[in-house]
Coordinates of C-alpha atoms in Angstrom, one line a residue:
X1252 CA 71.1 194.4 81.3
X1253 CA 69.6 192.3 84.1
X1254 CA 72.1 189.9 85.8
X1255 CA 71.8 186.3 84.4
X1256 CA 73.8 183.7 86.5
X1257 CA 73.5 181.1 83.8
X1258 CA 76.6 182.2 82.0
X1259 CA 78.7 182.3 85.1
X1260 CA 77.5 178.9 86.4
X1261 CA 78.2 177.3 83.0
X1262 CA 81.7 178.7 82.9
X1263 CA 82.4 177.7 86.5
X1264 CA 81.2 174.1 85.8
X1265 CA 83.4 173.9 82.7
X1266 CA 86.3 175.2 84.7
X1267 CA 85.7 172.6 87.4
X1268 CA 85.6 169.8 84.9
X1269 CA 88.8 171.0 83.2
X1270 CA 90.6 171.3 86.6
X1271 CA 89.5 167.8 87.5
X1272 CA 90.8 166.5 84.2
X1273 CA 94.1 168.3 84.6
X1274 CA 94.5 166.8 88.1
X1275 CA 93.8 163.3 86.8
X1276 CA 96.3 163.7 84.0
X1277 CA 98.9 165.1 86.5
X1278 CA 98.4 162.1 88.7
X1279 CA 98.8 159.7 85.8
X1280 CA 102.1 161.3 84.9
X1281 CA 103.2 161.3 88.5
X1282 CA 102.3 157.6 89.2
X1283 CA 102.8 156.2 85.8
X1284 CA 99.4 154.4 86.2
X1285 CA 96.4 155.4 84.1
X1286 CA 93.8 153.2 85.9
X1287 CA 93.1 154.1 89.5
X1288 CA 89.4 153.4 89.5
X1289 CA 86.8 151.6 87.5
X1290 CA 85.4 154.8 86.1
X1291 CA 88.8 155.8 84.5
X1292 CA 88.3 153.1 81.8
X1293 CA 85.7 150.4 82.5
X1294 CA 86.7 148.2 79.6
X1295 CA 90.4 148.3 80.5
X1296 CA 89.5 147.7 84.1
X1297 CA 87.6 144.6 83.1
X1298 CA 90.6 143.3 81.1
X1299 CA 92.8 144.0 84.1
X1300 CA 90.6 141.8 86.3
X1301 CA 90.9 139.0 83.8
X1302 CA 94.7 139.3 83.6
X1303 CA 95.0 139.5 87.3
X1304 CA 92.9 136.3 87.7
X1305 CA 95.2 134.5 85.2
X1306 CA 98.3 135.6 87.1
X1307 CA 96.8 134.4 90.4
X1308 CA 96.0 131.0 88.8
X1309 CA 99.5 130.7 87.4
X1310 CA 101.1 131.7 90.8
X1311 CA 98.9 129.2 92.6
X1312 CA 100.0 126.4 90.2
X1313 CA 103.6 127.4 90.5
X1314 CA 103.5 127.0 94.2
X1315 CA 101.7 123.6 94.0
X1316 CA 104.1 122.4 91.2
X1317 CA 107.1 123.2 93.3
X1318 CA 106.0 121.1 96.4
X1319 CA 104.5 118.4 94.2
X1320 CA 107.6 117.9 92.1
X1321 CA 109.6 117.9 95.3
X1322 CA 107.5 115.0 96.6
X1323 CA 107.6 113.1 93.4
X1324 CA 111.4 113.4 93.2
X1325 CA 111.7 112.0 96.7
X1326 CA 109.3 109.2 95.7
X1327 CA 111.4 108.5 92.6
X1328 CA 114.6 108.5 94.5
X1329 CA 113.1 106.2 97.1
X1330 CA 112.1 103.7 94.4
X1331 CA 115.6 104.0 93.0
X1332 CA 116.8 102.8 96.4
X1333 CA 114.3 100.0 96.4
X1334 CA 115.5 98.8 93.0
X1335 CA 119.1 98.8 94.3
X1336 CA 118.1 96.8 97.4
X1337 CA 116.0 94.3 95.5
X1338 CA 118.7 93.8 92.9
X1339 CA 121.1 92.9 95.7
X1340 CA 118.5 90.5 97.2
X1341 CA 118.2 88.8 93.8
X1342 CA 121.9 88.3 93.7
X1343 CA 122.0 86.8 97.2
X1344 CA 119.1 84.5 96.4
X1345 CA 120.6 83.4 93.2
X1346 CA 123.8 82.5 95.1
X1347 CA 121.8 80.6 97.6
X1348 CA 120.2 78.5 94.9
X1349 CA 123.4 77.3 93.3
X1350 CA 123.6 74.2 95.6
X1351 CA 127.1 74.8 96.8
X1352 CA 126.5 76.6 100.1
X1353 CA 126.4 75.0 103.5
X1354 CA 123.7 75.6 106.1
X1355 CA 125.6 78.5 107.8
X1356 CA 126.0 80.2 104.4
X1357 CA 122.3 79.9 103.7
X1358 CA 121.3 81.2 107.1
X1359 CA 123.7 84.1 106.5
X1360 CA 121.9 84.9 103.3
X1361 CA 118.6 84.7 105.1
X1362 CA 119.9 87.3 107.6
X1363 CA 121.1 89.6 104.8
X1364 CA 117.8 89.2 103.1
X1365 CA 116.0 90.1 106.3
X1366 CA 118.0 93.3 106.5
X1367 CA 117.1 94.1 102.9
X1368 CA 113.5 93.4 103.5
X1369 CA 113.5 95.7 106.5
X1370 CA 115.2 98.5 104.4
X1371 CA 112.7 98.1 101.6
X1372 CA 109.9 98.2 104.2
X1373 CA 111.4 101.4 105.6
X1374 CA 111.6 102.9 102.1
X1375 CA 107.9 101.9 101.4
X1376 CA 107.1 103.9 104.5
X1377 CA 109.0 107.0 103.4
X1378 CA 107.7 110.5 104.2
X1379 CA 107.8 113.9 102.7
X1380 CA 106.9 116.9 104.8
X1381 CA 105.6 114.7 107.5
X1382 CA 103.2 112.8 105.2
X1383 CA 103.6 109.2 104.0
X1384 CA 104.3 109.1 100.3
X1385 CA 102.9 105.7 99.4
X1386 CA 99.7 105.5 101.5
X1387 CA 97.4 106.9 98.8
X1388 CA 95.3 109.7 100.1
X1389 CA 95.9 108.6 103.7
X1390 CA 99.0 110.7 104.3
X1391 CA 99.0 110.2 108.1
X1392 CA 98.7 106.4 107.9
X1393 CA 101.8 104.2 107.9
X1394 CA 101.4 102.4 104.5
X1395 CA 103.0 99.0 105.4
X1396 CA 103.3 97.0 108.6
X1397 CA 105.2 93.7 109.2
X1398 CA 103.7 90.9 111.2
X1399 CA 106.5 88.8 112.7
X1400 CA 104.2 86.6 114.8
X1401 CA 103.7 84.2 111.9
X1402 CA 106.2 82.2 109.7
X1403 CA 106.8 83.3 107.1
X1404 CA 106.2 86.9 108.2
X1405 CA 103.4 88.8 106.4
X1406 CA 103.3 92.4 105.2
X1407 CA 100.0 94.3 105.2
X1408 CA 99.1 97.5 103.3
X1409 CA 97.2 100.0 105.4
X1410 CA 96.6 102.9 102.9
X1411 CA 93.7 103.3 100.6
X1412 CA 93.4 101.8 97.1
X1413 CA 91.6 102.3 93.9
X1414 CA 90.7 105.5 92.0
X1415 CA 90.0 107.4 95.2
X1416 CA 93.6 106.9 96.3
X1417 CA 95.0 108.6 93.2
X1418 CA 95.7 112.4 93.4
X1419 CA 95.9 114.8 90.5
X1420 CA 97.0 118.3 89.8
X1421 CA 95.2 120.4 87.1
X1422 CA 97.4 122.8 85.2
X1423 CA 96.2 126.3 84.3
X1424 CA 95.6 125.1 80.7
X1425 CA 93.5 122.2 81.9
X1426 CA 95.9 119.3 81.9
X1427 CA 95.2 116.6 84.6
X1428 CA 98.4 115.1 85.9
X1429 CA 98.6 112.1 88.3
X1430 CA 100.9 113.0 91.3
X1431 CA 101.0 110.0 93.5
X1432 CA 101.0 106.2 93.5
X1433 CA 99.4 104.2 96.4
X1434 CA 101.8 101.7 97.9
X1435 CA 99.8 98.7 96.9
X1436 CA 100.1 99.8 93.3
X1437 CA 103.9 99.8 93.6
X1438 CA 104.9 97.1 96.1
X1439 CA 102.0 94.7 95.4
X1440 CA 99.4 94.5 92.6
X1441 CA 96.2 95.9 94.1
X1442 CA 94.2 93.7 91.7
X1443 CA 96.0 90.6 92.8
X1444 CA 97.9 91.3 96.1
X1445 CA 98.7 87.6 96.7
X1446 CA 100.6 87.3 93.4
X1447 CA 104.3 87.0 94.4
X1448 CA 105.4 88.3 91.0
X1449 CA 103.9 91.7 91.9
X1450 CA 104.3 91.7 95.7
X1451 CA 107.9 92.6 96.4
X1452 CA 107.7 92.9 100.2
X1453 CA 105.9 89.5 100.6
X1454 CA 108.2 87.8 98.2
X1455 CA 111.3 89.0 100.1
X1456 CA 109.7 87.8 103.3
X1457 CA 109.1 84.4 101.7
X1458 CA 112.8 84.1 100.5
X1459 CA 113.9 84.8 104.1
X1460 CA 111.9 81.8 105.3
X1461 CA 113.2 79.7 102.4
X1462 CA 116.9 80.1 103.5
X1463 CA 116.4 80.4 107.3
X1464 CA 116.3 76.7 107.9
X1465 CA 119.8 76.3 106.5
X1466 CA 118.7 74.1 103.7
X1467 CA 117.9 75.0 100.1
X1468 CA 114.1 75.1 100.0
X1469 CA 112.4 73.9 96.8
X1470 CA 110.4 77.1 96.8
X1471 CA 113.5 79.4 96.9
X1472 CA 114.0 79.1 93.1
X1473 CA 110.4 80.0 92.3
X1474 CA 110.5 82.8 94.9
X1475 CA 113.7 84.2 93.3
X1476 CA 112.0 84.2 89.9
X1477 CA 109.0 85.9 91.4
X1478 CA 111.3 88.6 93.0
X1479 CA 112.7 89.3 89.5
X1480 CA 109.2 89.8 88.2
X1481 CA 108.3 92.0 91.2
X1482 CA 111.4 94.2 90.6
X1483 CA 110.3 94.7 87.0
X1484 CA 106.8 95.6 88.2
X1485 CA 108.3 98.3 90.6
X1486 CA 110.3 99.7 87.7
X1487 CA 107.1 99.9 85.5
X1488 CA 105.3 101.8 88.2
X1489 CA 108.2 104.1 88.6
X1490 CA 107.8 105.2 85.0
X1491 CA 104.4 106.7 86.0
X1492 CA 106.1 109.0 88.5
X1493 CA 108.9 110.0 86.1
X1494 CA 106.3 110.9 83.5
X1495 CA 104.4 113.0 86.0
X1496 CA 107.6 114.9 86.9
X1497 CA 108.3 115.6 83.3
X1498 CA 104.8 116.8 82.6
X1499 CA 104.7 119.0 85.7
X1500 CA 108.0 120.6 84.9
X1501 CA 106.9 121.3 81.3
X1502 CA 103.6 122.8 82.6
X1503 CA 105.6 125.0 85.0
X1504 CA 107.8 126.2 82.2
X1505 CA 104.8 127.1 80.1
X1506 CA 103.1 128.8 83.0
X1507 CA 106.2 130.9 83.7
X1508 CA 106.3 132.0 80.0
X1509 CA 102.6 132.8 80.1
X1510 CA 103.0 134.7 83.4
X1511 CA 105.7 136.9 81.7
X1512 CA 103.4 137.6 78.8
X1513 CA 100.4 138.3 81.0
X1514 CA 102.5 140.7 83.2
X1515 CA 103.7 142.5 80.1
X1516 CA 100.1 142.8 78.8
X1517 CA 98.9 144.1 82.1
X1518 CA 101.8 146.6 82.3
X1519 CA 100.9 147.9 78.8
X1520 CA 97.2 148.1 79.8
X1521 CA 97.8 150.0 83.1
X1522 CA 100.8 152.2 82.4
X1523 CA 100.5 155.8 81.4
X1524 CA 101.4 156.8 77.8
X1525 CA 103.6 159.8 78.9
X1526 CA 103.7 161.5 75.5
X1527 CA 99.9 161.2 74.9
X1528 CA 99.0 162.3 78.5
X1529 CA 101.5 165.2 78.4
X1530 CA 99.8 166.5 75.2
X1531 CA 96.4 166.1 76.9
X1532 CA 97.7 167.9 80.0
X1533 CA 99.0 170.8 78.0
X1534 CA 95.6 171.2 76.3
X1535 CA 93.8 171.0 79.7
X1536 CA 96.1 173.7 81.1
X1537 CA 95.4 176.0 78.2
X1538 CA 91.6 175.4 78.6
X1539 CA 91.9 176.0 82.3
X1540 CA 93.7 179.3 81.8
X1541 CA 91.1 180.5 79.3
X1542 CA 88.1 179.5 81.5
X1543 CA 89.7 181.1 84.5
X1544 CA 89.9 184.3 82.7
X1545 CA 86.3 184.0 81.5
X1546 CA 85.0 183.3 85.0
X1547 CA 86.9 186.2 86.5
X1548 CA 85.5 188.6 83.9
X1549 CA 82.0 187.3 84.4
X1550 CA 82.2 187.7 88.2
X1551 CA 83.5 191.3 87.6
X1552 CA 80.6 192.0 85.4
X1553 CA 77.9 190.3 87.5
X1554 CA 77.7 187.3 85.2
X1555 CA 76.6 189.4 82.2
X1556 CA 78.1 187.8 79.2
X1557 CA 76.9 190.5 76.8
X1558 CA 78.8 193.2 78.7
X1559 CA 81.9 191.4 77.6
X1560 CA 81.0 191.8 73.9

């Protein structure tokens, strides 16, 4: 019989394929990972890309949430201090308006109010990680400045205002959460900055002027009433920050739960089914042994399959 290499080449090719499959299965058992390249399972590889993208999105939000909540908590604590200071100022002003204090007492109240105003101004210019909290989107700009060259003194807002000054964070599931308040939206009403009932810094400054002369100014009572209204206004704005903190923390909790679920799904997708792969490996080893024997016999008989029959 004339030598025909076809049978030998076919057997060698089958042996090579079986050897490659055996090696892949051995690697899967060794590493515990069944996907090492796109060709291993294109569909599963695509699903893995989607899961990895979701995990990356969740991780990015978690980092943003942590720093943002930290900033909001500092802002909330700062406004809590503002409320305490202004409450004390209202008490002093009310005492000054009772008509029983002498000039020295009224001037003392003016001095104490001046200290409170300066403390509130300092709080309004609070920073977090070297950025001003209440300057809108102008984090490097000091929000408020005091002009002492005029009487009564005036306070100016230097940050930005309006919709462009508001910052938002978008959660992985698409929620849009406000994460700042421009200073003019807290310490003065940006739609009516001259209104004393919503301009806490300027109202404090006006009260200082009311009592500085040592006489009970007729405007002191109305300015005290305005300060009460301004305090309520600050408290209302503070609720916005508190709501944002609550929503961000809820979104973070959801994201962490989702991350755990996605990680579990990815692990299931990628990890090797040891029992299944072991069975496949045993079959491949049996096939490899049989094909090796066939190749050896074909080589011995010059590739003549019929000589083996």
